[in-house]
Coordinates of C-alpha atoms and ligand atoms in Angstrom, one line a residue:
M1212 CA -23.3 -13.4 -19.7
R1213 CA -24.6 -17.0 -20.1
V1214 CA -25.2 -18.7 -16.8
S1215 CA -22.8 -21.4 -17.9
A1216 CA -20.1 -18.9 -18.9
L1217 CA -18.8 -18.5 -15.4
R1218 CA -16.1 -20.8 -14.0
P1219 CA -14.3 -20.7 -10.7
N1220 CA -11.4 -18.4 -11.1
A1221 CA -8.5 -20.9 -10.9
A1222 CA -5.8 -18.3 -10.6
T1223 CA -7.1 -17.0 -7.2
K1224 CA -8.5 -18.3 -4.0
L1225 CA -11.8 -16.6 -4.5
G1226 CA -14.6 -17.9 -6.7
G1227 CA -14.1 -21.5 -6.0
P1228 CA -16.7 -22.8 -5.7
L1229 CA -18.8 -20.3 -7.6
L1230 CA -22.6 -20.6 -7.6
H1231 CA -24.0 -18.8 -10.6
L1232 CA -27.8 -18.3 -10.4
S1233 CA -30.1 -16.8 -12.9
E1234 CA -32.3 -15.4 -10.1
T1235 CA -32.3 -15.2 -6.4
G1236 CA -33.7 -13.0 -3.6
S1237 CA -30.4 -11.6 -2.4
T1238 CA -26.9 -13.1 -3.1
N1239 CA -25.9 -12.0 0.5
D1240 CA -28.7 -14.2 1.9
R1241 CA -27.6 -17.2 -0.2
A1242 CA -23.9 -16.6 0.8
R1243 CA -24.9 -16.4 4.5
E1244 CA -26.7 -19.7 4.2
L1245 CA -23.6 -21.2 2.7
A1246 CA -21.3 -19.7 5.3
L1247 CA -23.5 -21.1 8.1
A1248 CA -23.4 -24.5 6.4
G1249 CA -19.6 -24.4 6.5
A1250 CA -18.7 -23.1 3.0
S1251 CA -15.0 -22.4 2.5
H1252 CA -13.3 -19.1 2.3
G1253 CA -13.8 -17.7 -1.2
S1254 CA -17.1 -19.3 -2.0
V1255 CA -19.0 -16.9 -4.3
V1256 CA -22.6 -16.5 -5.3
V1257 CA -23.3 -14.5 -8.5
A1258 CA -26.9 -13.8 -9.7
E1259 CA -28.1 -12.5 -13.0
S1260 CA -31.0 -11.0 -11.2
Q1261 CA -32.0 -10.3 -7.5
T1262 CA -35.7 -10.0 -6.5
A1263 CA -34.8 -8.6 -3.0
G1264 CA -31.4 -7.1 -3.4
R1265 CA -30.3 -5.2 -0.2
G1266 CA -28.3 -2.1 0.2
R1267 CA -26.8 -0.3 3.3
Q1268 CA -29.0 1.4 5.8
G1269 CA -31.9 -0.8 5.1
R1270 CA -32.3 0.4 1.5
N1271 CA -33.1 -1.8 -1.6
W1272 CA -30.5 -2.4 -4.3
V1273 CA -32.0 -2.8 -7.7
A1274 CA -30.5 -3.5 -11.1
P1275 CA -31.9 -4.6 -14.5
P1276 CA -31.4 -8.4 -15.0
G1277 CA -28.1 -9.2 -16.6
A1278 CA -26.7 -5.6 -16.6
A1279 CA -24.9 -5.4 -13.3
L1280 CA -22.6 -7.7 -11.4
T1281 CA -24.3 -8.8 -8.2
L1282 CA -22.2 -11.1 -6.1
S1283 CA -21.5 -12.1 -2.6
A1284 CA -18.4 -13.9 -1.2
V1285 CA -17.9 -15.9 1.9
L1286 CA -14.7 -14.7 3.6
R1287 CA -13.1 -16.4 6.5
L1288 CA -10.6 -13.9 7.8
E1289 CA -8.4 -12.9 10.7
P1290 CA -9.9 -10.3 13.0
S1291 CA -7.7 -7.5 11.6
E1292 CA -8.6 -8.5 8.1
L1293 CA -12.3 -8.4 9.0
Q1294 CA -11.9 -5.0 10.5
Q1295 CA -10.3 -3.5 7.4
L1296 CA -12.7 -5.3 5.0
P1297 CA -14.7 -2.1 4.3
L1298 CA -11.6 -0.5 3.0
S1299 CA -9.9 -3.4 1.3
A1300 CA -13.1 -4.4 -0.6
A1301 CA -13.7 -0.9 -1.8
L1302 CA -10.1 -0.7 -3.0
A1303 CA -10.3 -4.0 -4.8
T1304 CA -13.5 -2.9 -6.6
C1305 CA -11.8 0.4 -7.7
E1306 CA -8.8 -1.5 -8.9
A1307 CA -10.9 -4.0 -10.9
C1308 CA -12.9 -1.2 -12.6
E1309 CA -9.6 0.6 -13.5
A1310 CA -7.9 -2.6 -14.7
V1311 CA -10.7 -3.5 -17.1
C1312 CA -11.9 0.0 -18.2
G1313 CA -9.1 2.4 -17.5
V1314 CA -11.5 4.7 -15.7
E1315 CA -10.5 6.8 -12.7
T1316 CA -12.4 5.7 -9.6
Q1317 CA -12.8 7.1 -6.1
V1318 CA -14.2 5.9 -2.8
K1319 CA -16.9 7.7 -0.9
W1320 CA -16.6 6.6 2.7
P1321 CA -17.1 4.0 3.7
N1322 CA -17.3 2.0 0.5
D1323 CA -19.3 3.5 -2.3
I1324 CA -17.4 3.5 -5.6
W1325 CA -17.6 6.7 -7.6
I1326 CA -16.7 7.6 -11.1
G1327 CA -16.8 11.3 -11.7
G1328 CA -18.8 11.9 -8.5
L1329 CA -21.5 9.3 -9.4
K1330 CA -22.1 6.0 -7.7
T1331 CA -21.0 3.0 -9.7
A1332 CA -20.9 0.3 -7.1
G1333 CA -22.1 -0.3 -3.6
I1334 CA -20.9 -2.8 -0.9
L1335 CA -22.8 -4.5 1.8
I1336 CA -20.8 -6.4 4.4
E1337 CA -22.5 -8.6 6.9
A1338 CA -20.0 -9.9 9.4
R1339 CA -19.9 -12.5 12.2
P1340 CA -16.6 -11.5 13.8
Q1341 CA -17.0 -14.1 16.6
A1342 CA -17.2 -16.9 14.1
G1343 CA -14.5 -15.4 11.9
W1344 CA -16.4 -14.8 8.7
A1345 CA -18.2 -12.2 6.7
V1346 CA -20.4 -12.1 3.7
L1347 CA -19.1 -9.4 1.3
G1348 CA -21.8 -8.3 -1.2
I1349 CA -20.9 -6.1 -4.2
G1350 CA -23.3 -4.6 -6.6
L1351 CA -21.4 -3.1 -9.6
N1352 CA -23.3 -1.3 -12.3
V1353 CA -21.4 -2.6 -15.4
N1354 CA -23.7 -2.3 -18.4
T1355 CA -26.7 -0.4 -16.9
R1356 CA -27.8 2.4 -19.3
E1357 CA -28.8 5.8 -18.0
H1358 CA -32.5 5.3 -18.6
E1359 CA -32.5 1.9 -16.8
F1360 CA -31.6 3.5 -13.4
P1361 CA -34.6 4.2 -11.2
E1362 CA -35.7 7.8 -11.7
E1363 CA -34.6 8.9 -8.3
L1364 CA -31.0 7.7 -8.9
R1365 CA -30.5 9.1 -12.4
E1366 CA -28.7 12.2 -11.1
T1367 CA -26.4 10.3 -8.8
A1368 CA -25.7 6.9 -10.3
T1369 CA -23.6 5.7 -13.3
S1370 CA -22.2 2.5 -14.8
L1371 CA -19.0 1.4 -16.4
R1372 CA -20.8 1.4 -19.7
V1373 CA -22.0 5.0 -19.3
A1374 CA -18.5 6.2 -18.2
L1375 CA -16.7 4.4 -21.0
G1376 CA -19.3 4.9 -23.8
E1377 CA -19.3 1.2 -24.8
E1378 CA -20.4 -2.2 -23.5
V1379 CA -18.1 -3.8 -21.0
S1380 CA -17.5 -7.5 -20.5
R1381 CA -18.9 -8.6 -17.2
E1382 CA -16.8 -11.8 -17.3
R1383 CA -13.6 -9.6 -17.4
V1384 CA -14.8 -7.4 -14.6
L1385 CA -15.8 -10.4 -12.5
D1386 CA -12.4 -12.0 -13.1
A1387 CA -10.5 -8.8 -12.2
L1388 CA -12.7 -8.3 -9.1
L1389 CA -12.1 -11.8 -7.8
E1390 CA -8.4 -11.4 -8.4
R1391 CA -8.1 -8.0 -6.7
L1392 CA -10.3 -9.1 -3.8
A1393 CA -8.1 -12.2 -3.2
A1394 CA -5.1 -9.9 -3.0
R1395 CA -6.6 -7.1 -1.0
V1396 CA -8.6 -8.9 1.7
C1397 CA -5.5 -10.5 3.0
D1398 CA -3.3 -7.5 2.6
R1399 CA -2.3 -6.4 6.1
S1400 CA 0.2 -3.8 5.0
E1401 CA -0.1 0.0 5.4
A1402 CA -0.7 0.1 1.7
V1403 CA -4.5 -0.5 2.3
L1404 CA -4.8 2.7 4.3
D1405 CA -2.5 4.7 2.0
D1406 CA -4.2 3.6 -1.2
Y1407 CA -7.6 4.2 0.3
R1408 CA -6.6 7.7 1.3
R1409 CA -5.4 8.4 -2.2
R1410 CA -8.9 7.6 -3.5
D1411 CA -10.8 9.4 -0.8
A1412 CA -13.5 11.4 -2.5
L1413 CA -14.6 13.3 0.6
V1414 CA -11.3 14.6 2.1
G1415 CA -11.3 18.4 2.3
R1416 CA -15.0 18.7 1.3
S1417 CA -18.0 19.8 3.3
V1418 CA -20.1 17.0 4.5
R1419 CA -23.2 16.5 6.7
W1420 CA -24.5 13.5 8.5
K1421 CA -27.4 12.8 10.8
G1422 CA -25.6 14.4 13.8
G1423 CA -23.9 17.4 12.3
A1424 CA -21.8 18.9 9.5
G1425 CA -18.2 19.9 8.9
T1426 CA -15.2 19.3 6.7
A1427 CA -14.0 15.8 6.0
G1428 CA -10.5 15.2 7.3
G1429 CA -9.8 11.8 5.8
I1430 CA -9.8 8.4 7.6
D1431 CA -8.0 7.4 10.7
E1432 CA -6.0 4.2 11.3
Q1433 CA -9.2 2.2 12.0
G1434 CA -10.9 3.4 8.8
N1435 CA -13.2 5.8 10.7
L1436 CA -14.1 9.1 9.0
V1437 CA -12.6 12.2 10.6
V1438 CA -14.7 15.4 10.4
F1439 CA -13.8 18.8 11.7
T1440 CA -16.9 20.7 12.7
E1441 CA -17.3 24.5 12.2
S1442 CA -17.0 25.0 16.0
G1443 CA -13.6 23.3 15.9
Y1444 CA -14.4 19.8 17.2
R1445 CA -12.8 16.7 15.7
V1446 CA -15.4 14.0 15.3
T1447 CA -14.9 10.4 14.2
L1448 CA -17.7 8.5 12.5
D1449 CA -17.4 4.7 12.6
A1450 CA -20.6 3.9 10.8
G1451 CA -23.5 5.5 9.0
E1452 CA -23.9 7.7 6.0
V1453 CA -22.5 11.1 5.1
H1454 CA -23.5 13.3 2.3
L1455 CA -21.7 16.0 0.4
E1456 CA -23.0 19.5 1.1
Ligands
BTN982 C1 -25.2 0.0 -1.0 O1 -24.6 0.7 -1.7 O2 -26.2 0.3 -0.3 C2 -24.8 -1.5 -1.0 C3 -25.3 -2.2 -2.1 C4 -24.9 -3.7 -2.1 C5 -25.7 -4.5 -3.2 C6 -25.1 -5.9 -3.3 S1 -25.7 -6.6 -4.8 C7 -25.0 -8.2 -4.3 C8 -25.3 -8.3 -2.8 N1 -26.6 -8.8 -2.5 C9 -27.4 -7.9 -1.9 O3 -28.6 -8.2 -1.6 N2 -26.8 -6.8 -1.7 C10 -25.4 -6.8 -2.2

């Protein structure tokens, strides 16, 4: 993707303005600076390469330059929209991948995007609810090849290119992503919960987390993960990380 190839997506409210950088530390940090300086809803930062990409739970997020889509959007939203952002952003990312590549995607709670049980995209949301905004960061492995993933991720990560067996246009994925995000982040209908539940990769499966283990029972109305422990307790997890047994 040439740096000049990207234009604000005129058909939606997201991606205008769009700042396309060849390199930055973390697009989330750039977007946060923009938000604090008053950037409007839908401002987007895309980088060809990040030198300090951040993931959830304090992890790093790495991608070979030019292979993934690494972007962050400034979103100014109503409280209920901010609350459901982890779900709506995950759904939008699934829908964009499917629209462009025709691949089946699932969500691993709260918002990892899986193809065939392998992680294809991750989402990092940094919200300031009192100020009514959030930075939504998405790292989507579009054209990463198997050998380009760090060794410790090769068994658990994939890309659209690997899933499809051919190169994928990052411009088309970006376009679809901005369009689906614009629609989903403001969608206050029950469809968000229903559609998320249809894509839930964990429901009915044995999971473990820092505090215990059990069978995933889907998500509740607030988007928390429900787990039934072996001793019969119903536990709800509102944050953190779960792993499949
Ligand atoms: C995760 O799965 O742990 C979340 C990964 C989020 C990575 C994206 S890449 C664009 C944005 N900028 C960052 O520094 N992180 C997010």
